[in-house]
mmCIF file of C-alpha atoms and ligand atoms in Angstrom:
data_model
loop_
_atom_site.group_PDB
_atom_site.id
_atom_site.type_symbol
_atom_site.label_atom_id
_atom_site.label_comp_id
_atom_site.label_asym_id
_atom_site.label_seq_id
_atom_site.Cartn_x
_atom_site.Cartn_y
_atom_site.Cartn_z
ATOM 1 C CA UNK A 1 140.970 120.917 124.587
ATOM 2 C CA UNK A 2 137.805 122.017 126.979
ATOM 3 C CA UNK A 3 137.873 120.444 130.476
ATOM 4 C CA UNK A 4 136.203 117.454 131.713
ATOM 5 C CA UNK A 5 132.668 117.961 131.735
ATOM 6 C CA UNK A 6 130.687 117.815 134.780
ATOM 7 C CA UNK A 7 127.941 114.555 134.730
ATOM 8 C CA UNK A 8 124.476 114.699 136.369
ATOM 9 C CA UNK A 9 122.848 111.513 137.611
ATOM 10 C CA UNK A 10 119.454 110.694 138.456
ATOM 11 C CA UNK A 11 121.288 111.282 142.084
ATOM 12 C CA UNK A 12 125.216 111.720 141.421
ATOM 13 C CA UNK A 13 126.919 114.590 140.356
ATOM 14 C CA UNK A 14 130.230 113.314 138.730
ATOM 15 C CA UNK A 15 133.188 115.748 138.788
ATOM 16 C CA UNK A 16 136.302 116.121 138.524
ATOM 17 C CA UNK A 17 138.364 115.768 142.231
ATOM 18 C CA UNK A 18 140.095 118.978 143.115
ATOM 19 C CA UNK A 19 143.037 118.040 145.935
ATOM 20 C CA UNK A 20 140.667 118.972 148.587
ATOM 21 C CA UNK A 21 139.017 115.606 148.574
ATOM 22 C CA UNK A 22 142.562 114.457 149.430
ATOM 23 C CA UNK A 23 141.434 113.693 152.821
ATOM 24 C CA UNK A 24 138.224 112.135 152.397
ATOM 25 C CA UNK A 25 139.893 109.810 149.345
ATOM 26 C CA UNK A 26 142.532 109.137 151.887
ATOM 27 C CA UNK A 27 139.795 107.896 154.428
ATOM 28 C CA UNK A 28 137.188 106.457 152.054
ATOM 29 C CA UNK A 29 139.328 104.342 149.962
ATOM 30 C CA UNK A 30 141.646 103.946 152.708
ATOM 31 C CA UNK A 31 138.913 101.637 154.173
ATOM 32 C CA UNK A 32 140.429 97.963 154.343
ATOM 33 C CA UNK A 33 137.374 96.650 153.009
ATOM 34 C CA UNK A 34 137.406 98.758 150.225
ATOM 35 C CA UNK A 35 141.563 99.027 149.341
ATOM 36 C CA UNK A 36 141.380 94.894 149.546
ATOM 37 C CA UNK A 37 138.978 94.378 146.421
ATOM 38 C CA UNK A 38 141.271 96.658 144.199
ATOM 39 C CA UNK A 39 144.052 95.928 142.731
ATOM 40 C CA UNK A 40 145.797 99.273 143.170
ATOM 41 C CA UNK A 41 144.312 101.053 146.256
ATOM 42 C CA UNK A 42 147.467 100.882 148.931
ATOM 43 C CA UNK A 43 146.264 99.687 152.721
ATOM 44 C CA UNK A 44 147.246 101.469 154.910
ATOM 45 C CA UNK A 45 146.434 104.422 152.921
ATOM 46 C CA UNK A 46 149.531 106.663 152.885
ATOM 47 C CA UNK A 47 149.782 110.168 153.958
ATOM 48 C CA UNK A 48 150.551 111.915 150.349
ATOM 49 C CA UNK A 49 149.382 109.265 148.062
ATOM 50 C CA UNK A 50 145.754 110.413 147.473
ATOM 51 C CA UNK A 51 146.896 113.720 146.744
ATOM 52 C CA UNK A 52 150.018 112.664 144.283
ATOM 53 C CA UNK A 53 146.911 110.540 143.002
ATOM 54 C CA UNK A 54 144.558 113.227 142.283
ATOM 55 C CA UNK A 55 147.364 115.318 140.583
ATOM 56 C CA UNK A 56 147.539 112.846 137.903
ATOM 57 C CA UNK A 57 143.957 113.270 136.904
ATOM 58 C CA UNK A 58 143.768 116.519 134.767
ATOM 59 C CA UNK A 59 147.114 116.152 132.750
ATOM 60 C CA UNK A 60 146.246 112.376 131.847
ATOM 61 C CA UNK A 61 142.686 113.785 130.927
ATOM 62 C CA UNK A 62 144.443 116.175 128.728
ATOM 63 C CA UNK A 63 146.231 113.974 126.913
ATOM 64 C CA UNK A 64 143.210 111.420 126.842
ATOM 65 C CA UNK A 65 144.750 109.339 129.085
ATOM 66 C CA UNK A 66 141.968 108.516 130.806
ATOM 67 C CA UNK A 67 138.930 110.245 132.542
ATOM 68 C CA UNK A 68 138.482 110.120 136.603
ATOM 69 C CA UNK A 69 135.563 111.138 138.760
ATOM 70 C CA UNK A 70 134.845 112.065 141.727
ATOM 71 C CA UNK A 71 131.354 110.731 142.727
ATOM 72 C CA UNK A 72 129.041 113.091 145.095
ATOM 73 C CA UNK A 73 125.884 112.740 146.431
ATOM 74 C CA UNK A 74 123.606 115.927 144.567
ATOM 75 C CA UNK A 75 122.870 118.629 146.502
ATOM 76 C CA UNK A 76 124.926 118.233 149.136
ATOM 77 C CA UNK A 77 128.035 117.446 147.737
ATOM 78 C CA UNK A 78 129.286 114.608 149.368
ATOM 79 C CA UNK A 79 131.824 111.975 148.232
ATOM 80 C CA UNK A 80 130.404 108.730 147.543
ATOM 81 C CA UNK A 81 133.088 107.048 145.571
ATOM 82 C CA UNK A 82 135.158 107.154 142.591
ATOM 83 C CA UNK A 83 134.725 105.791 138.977
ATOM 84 C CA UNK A 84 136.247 106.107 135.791
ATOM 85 C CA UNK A 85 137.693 105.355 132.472
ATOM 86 C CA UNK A 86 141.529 104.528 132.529
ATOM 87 C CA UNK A 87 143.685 102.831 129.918
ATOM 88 C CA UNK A 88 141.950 104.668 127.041
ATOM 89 C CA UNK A 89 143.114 103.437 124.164
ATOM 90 C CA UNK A 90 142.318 105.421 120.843
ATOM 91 C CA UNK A 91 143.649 102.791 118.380
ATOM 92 C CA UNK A 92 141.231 100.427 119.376
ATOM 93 C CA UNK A 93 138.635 102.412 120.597
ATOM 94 C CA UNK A 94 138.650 100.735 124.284
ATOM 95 C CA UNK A 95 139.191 101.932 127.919
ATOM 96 C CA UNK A 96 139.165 100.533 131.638
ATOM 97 C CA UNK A 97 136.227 100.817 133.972
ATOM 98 C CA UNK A 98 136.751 101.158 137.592
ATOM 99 C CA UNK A 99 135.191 102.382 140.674
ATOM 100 C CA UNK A 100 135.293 102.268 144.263
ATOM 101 C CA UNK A 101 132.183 103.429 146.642
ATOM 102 C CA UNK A 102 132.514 104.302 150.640
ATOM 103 C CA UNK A 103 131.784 101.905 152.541
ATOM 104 C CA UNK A 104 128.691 103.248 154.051
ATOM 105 C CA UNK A 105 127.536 103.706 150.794
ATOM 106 C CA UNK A 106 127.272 100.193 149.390
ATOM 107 C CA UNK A 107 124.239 98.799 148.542
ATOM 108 C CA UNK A 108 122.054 101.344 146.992
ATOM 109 C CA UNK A 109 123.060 101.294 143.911
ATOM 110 C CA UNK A 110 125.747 104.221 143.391
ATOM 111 C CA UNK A 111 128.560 101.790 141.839
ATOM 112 C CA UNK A 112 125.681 100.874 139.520
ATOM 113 C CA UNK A 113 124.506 104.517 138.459
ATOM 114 C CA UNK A 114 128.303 106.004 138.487
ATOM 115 C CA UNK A 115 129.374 103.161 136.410
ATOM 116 C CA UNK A 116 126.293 103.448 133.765
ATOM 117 C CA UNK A 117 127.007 106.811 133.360
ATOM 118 C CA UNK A 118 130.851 106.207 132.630
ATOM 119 C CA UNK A 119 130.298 103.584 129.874
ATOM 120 C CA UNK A 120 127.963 105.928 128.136
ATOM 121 C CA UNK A 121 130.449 108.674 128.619
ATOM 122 C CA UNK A 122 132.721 106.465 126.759
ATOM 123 C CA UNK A 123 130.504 105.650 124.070
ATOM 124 C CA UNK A 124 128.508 108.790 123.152
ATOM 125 C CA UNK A 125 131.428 111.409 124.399
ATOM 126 C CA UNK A 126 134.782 109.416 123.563
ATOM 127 C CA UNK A 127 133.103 107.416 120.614
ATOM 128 C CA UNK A 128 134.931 104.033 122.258
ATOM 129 C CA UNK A 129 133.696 100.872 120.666
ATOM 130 C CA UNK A 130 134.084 98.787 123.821
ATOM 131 C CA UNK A 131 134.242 99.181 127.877
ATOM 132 C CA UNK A 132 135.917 96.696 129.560
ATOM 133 C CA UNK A 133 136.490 96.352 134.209
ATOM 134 C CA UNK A 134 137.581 93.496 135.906
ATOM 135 C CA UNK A 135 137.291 92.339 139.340
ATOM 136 C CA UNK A 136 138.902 90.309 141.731
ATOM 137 C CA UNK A 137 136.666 86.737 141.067
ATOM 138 C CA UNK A 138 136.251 86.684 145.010
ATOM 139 C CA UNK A 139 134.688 90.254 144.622
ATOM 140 C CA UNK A 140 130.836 89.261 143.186
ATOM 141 C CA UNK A 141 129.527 92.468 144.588
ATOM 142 C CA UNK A 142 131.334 93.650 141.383
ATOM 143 C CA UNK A 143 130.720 91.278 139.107
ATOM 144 C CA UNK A 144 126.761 92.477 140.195
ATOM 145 C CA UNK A 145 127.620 95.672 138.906
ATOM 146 C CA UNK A 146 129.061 95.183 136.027
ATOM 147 C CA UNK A 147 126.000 92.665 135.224
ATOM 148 C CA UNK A 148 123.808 95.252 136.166
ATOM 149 C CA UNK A 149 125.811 97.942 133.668
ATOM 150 C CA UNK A 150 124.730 95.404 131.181
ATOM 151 C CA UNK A 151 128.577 93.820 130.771
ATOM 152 C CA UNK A 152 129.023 90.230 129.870
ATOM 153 C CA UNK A 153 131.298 88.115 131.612
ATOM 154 C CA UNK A 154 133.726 87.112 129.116
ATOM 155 C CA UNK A 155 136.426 85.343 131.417
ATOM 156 C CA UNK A 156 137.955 84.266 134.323
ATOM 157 C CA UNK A 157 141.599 84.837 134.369
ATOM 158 C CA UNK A 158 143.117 82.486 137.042
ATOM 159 C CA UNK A 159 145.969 83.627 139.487
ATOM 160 C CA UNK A 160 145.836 87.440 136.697
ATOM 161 C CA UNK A 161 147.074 89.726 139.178
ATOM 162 C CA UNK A 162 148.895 89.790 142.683
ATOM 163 C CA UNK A 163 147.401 91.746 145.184
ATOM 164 C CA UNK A 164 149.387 91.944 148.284
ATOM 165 C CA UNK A 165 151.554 88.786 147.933
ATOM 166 C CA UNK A 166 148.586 87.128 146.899
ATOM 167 C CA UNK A 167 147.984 85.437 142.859
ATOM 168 C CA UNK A 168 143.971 86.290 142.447
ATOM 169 C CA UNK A 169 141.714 85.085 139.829
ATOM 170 C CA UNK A 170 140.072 87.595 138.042
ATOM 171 C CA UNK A 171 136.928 88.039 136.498
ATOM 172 C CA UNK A 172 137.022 90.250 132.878
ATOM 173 C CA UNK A 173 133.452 92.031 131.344
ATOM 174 C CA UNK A 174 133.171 94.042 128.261
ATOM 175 C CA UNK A 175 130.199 95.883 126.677
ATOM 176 C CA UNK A 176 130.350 96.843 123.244
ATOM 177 C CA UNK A 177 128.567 100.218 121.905
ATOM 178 C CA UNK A 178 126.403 98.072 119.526
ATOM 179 C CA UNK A 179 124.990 95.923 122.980
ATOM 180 C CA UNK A 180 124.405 99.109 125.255
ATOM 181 C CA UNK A 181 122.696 101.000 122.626
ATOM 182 C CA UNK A 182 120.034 98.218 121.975
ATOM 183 C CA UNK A 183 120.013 97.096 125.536
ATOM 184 C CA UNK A 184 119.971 100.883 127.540
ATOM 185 C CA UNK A 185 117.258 102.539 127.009
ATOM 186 C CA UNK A 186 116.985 104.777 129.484
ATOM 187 C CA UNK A 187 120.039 107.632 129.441
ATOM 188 C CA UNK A 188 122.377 107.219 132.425
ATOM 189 C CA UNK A 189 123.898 110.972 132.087
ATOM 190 C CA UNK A 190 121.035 113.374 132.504
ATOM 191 C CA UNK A 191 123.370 116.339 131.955
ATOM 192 C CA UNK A 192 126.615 116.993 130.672
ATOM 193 C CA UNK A 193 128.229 120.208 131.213
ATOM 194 C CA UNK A 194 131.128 121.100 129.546
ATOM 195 C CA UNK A 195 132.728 123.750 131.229
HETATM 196 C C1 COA B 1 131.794 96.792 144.469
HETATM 197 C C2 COA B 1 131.225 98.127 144.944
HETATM 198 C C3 COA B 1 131.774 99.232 144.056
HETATM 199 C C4 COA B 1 129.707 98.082 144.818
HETATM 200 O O1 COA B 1 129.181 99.353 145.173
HETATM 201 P P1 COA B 1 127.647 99.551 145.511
HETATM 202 O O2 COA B 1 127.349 101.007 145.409
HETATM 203 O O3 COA B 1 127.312 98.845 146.771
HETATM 204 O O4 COA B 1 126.995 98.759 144.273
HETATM 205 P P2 COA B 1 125.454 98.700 143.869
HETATM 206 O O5 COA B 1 124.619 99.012 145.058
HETATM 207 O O6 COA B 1 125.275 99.507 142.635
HETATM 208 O O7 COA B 1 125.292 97.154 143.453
HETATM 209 C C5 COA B 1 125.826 96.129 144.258
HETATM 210 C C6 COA B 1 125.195 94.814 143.885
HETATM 211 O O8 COA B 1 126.014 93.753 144.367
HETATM 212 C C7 COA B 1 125.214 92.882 145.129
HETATM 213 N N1 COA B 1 126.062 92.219 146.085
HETATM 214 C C8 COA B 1 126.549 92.683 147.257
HETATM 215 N N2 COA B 1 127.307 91.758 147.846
HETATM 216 C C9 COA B 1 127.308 90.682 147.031
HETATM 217 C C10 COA B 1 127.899 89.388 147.081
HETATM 218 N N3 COA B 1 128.665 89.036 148.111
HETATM 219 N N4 COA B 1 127.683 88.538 146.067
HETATM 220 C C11 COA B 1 126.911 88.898 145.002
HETATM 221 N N5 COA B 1 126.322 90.112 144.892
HETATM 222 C C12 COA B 1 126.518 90.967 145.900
HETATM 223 C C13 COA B 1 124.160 93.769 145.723
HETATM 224 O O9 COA B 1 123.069 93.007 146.209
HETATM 225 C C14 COA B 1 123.825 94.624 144.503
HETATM 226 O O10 COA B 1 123.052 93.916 143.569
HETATM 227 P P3 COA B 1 121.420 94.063 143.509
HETATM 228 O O11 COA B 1 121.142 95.511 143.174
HETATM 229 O O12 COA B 1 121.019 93.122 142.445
HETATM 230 O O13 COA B 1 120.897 93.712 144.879
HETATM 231 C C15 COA B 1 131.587 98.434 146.421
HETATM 232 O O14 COA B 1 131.241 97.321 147.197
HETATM 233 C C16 COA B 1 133.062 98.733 146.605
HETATM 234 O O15 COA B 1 133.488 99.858 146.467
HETATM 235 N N6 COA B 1 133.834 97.707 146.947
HETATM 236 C C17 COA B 1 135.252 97.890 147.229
HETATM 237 C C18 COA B 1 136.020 98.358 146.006
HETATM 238 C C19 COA B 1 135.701 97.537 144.781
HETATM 239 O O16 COA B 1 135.354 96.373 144.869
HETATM 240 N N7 COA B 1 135.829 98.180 143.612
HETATM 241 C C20 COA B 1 135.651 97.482 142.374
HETATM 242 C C21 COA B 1 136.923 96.833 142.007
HETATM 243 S S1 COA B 1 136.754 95.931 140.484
#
C-alpha cells in the first residue's frame, strides 16, 4: 500500500505527524481548553502519551484503520491542529471525523478548512458513503464547524459519553457523498501528493 498522501489547502498543508511533533501535540492539545471539549484528549497531558499516540498513526493507516493529520500552517510549517478520519469502517463505507486546533488558532477558520478537506478525502480517496463527528452538545464552536463542512445535525444523544466523571450530551452530524457533491462546489484539497 503507498503512504498517506500529503494534502494542500488553500492555507494548510496536511501531513502525516512524525514523533517530533510529540512536544508541540503534548502542549497544544494539552491545553485545558482544548483536552476538555474531547472526549479522549487526557488533561494533564502526560509525558509519553502524545508520542505512544503518534506511533499508532501509520500502522492503523496501513491497515485502513483510520487516517490522522497533522495540520500546519503552509510555508512555515507550523502546527495548527489535528484532524482526521478514525473508525473507518469498509463494510459500510463510514468513518469518524475529528479535530482539534491550538488554541491561538481558533477562530479563523482552520477546523473548518482541515475538516473540509478530510470529508472529501473520505469521499473521493476512500470512496466512503458517509462522514460522521460528534461533539460534546456544550461544545457549539463545533457544531459551527461541522455546519459549516456542510453536516446535518442528525441528533442529540443525552448523557452519550463520560468525560471526566461527567455523563455529556452529545451532538451527532453526518454528510453523505450524494449531499457534499451537490452542495461543495468548490474543492477543499488543492493537491494531493501521494508519496
Ligand atoms: C472546535 C474547534 C476545532 C474550532 O476550531 P476553529 O479553527 O476555531 O474553527 P473555525 O474557525 O473553522 O470555525 C469556528 C466557528 O465556530 C464559531 N463559534 C465559536 N465559538 C462559538 C460558540 N460558543 N457558539 C457557537 N459558535 C461558536 C465561530 O464563530 C466560527 O463560526 P463562523 O465562521 O460562522 O464565525 C476549536 O475550538 C477546538 O479545537 N476546540 C477544542 C477541541 C474541540 O472542540 N475539538 C472538537 C471536538 S468534537
Amino acid at each position: 500500500m503507498s503512504g498517506q498522501p500529503l494534502l494542500v489547502t488553500e492555507r494548510l498543508l496536511l501531513r502525516p505527524f512524525s514523533l517530533a511533533d510529540a512536544p508541540a501535540v503534548q502542549r497544544l492539545a494539552g491545553d485545558y481548553e482544548v483536552a476538555s471539549r474531547t472526549l479522549e484528549i487526557p488533561y494533564p497531558y502526560p509525558d509519553g502519551a502524545a508520542e505512544d499516540w503518534i506511533a499508532t498513526h501509520r500502522p492503523g493507516f496501513e491497515k485502513g484503520m483510520h487516517a490522522i493529520y497533522a495540520a500546519t500552517l503552509a510555508p512555515d510549517g507550523d502546527l495548527v491542529g489535528a484532524v482526521g478520519l478514525v473508525e473507518v469502517n469498509r463494510r459500510h463505507g463510514r468513518a469518524e471525523l475529528g479535530y482539534w486546533v491550538a488554541k491561538s488558532c481558533w477562530g479563523q477558520g482552520y477546523a473548518t478548512e482541515a475538516a473540509r478537506a478530510m470529508i472529501e478525502y473520505g469521499f473521493s480517496v476512500l470512496g466512503l458513503h458517509r462522514v460522521y463527528a460528534m461533539h460534546f452538545s456544550r461544545n457549539p464552536a463545533s457544531g459551527r464547524v461541522m455546519e459549516k463542512c456542510g453536516m446535518m445535525r442528525e441528533a442529540r444523544f443525552r448523557g452519550h459519553a463520560r468525560k471526566w466523571d461527567v455523563y455529556e450530551d452529545v451532538d451527532v452530524w453526518g454528510v453523505l457523498h450524494d449531499d457534499w457533491r451537490k452542495r461543495c462546489t468548490e474543492p477543499a484539497i488543492r493537491e494531493c501528493r501521494v508519496r
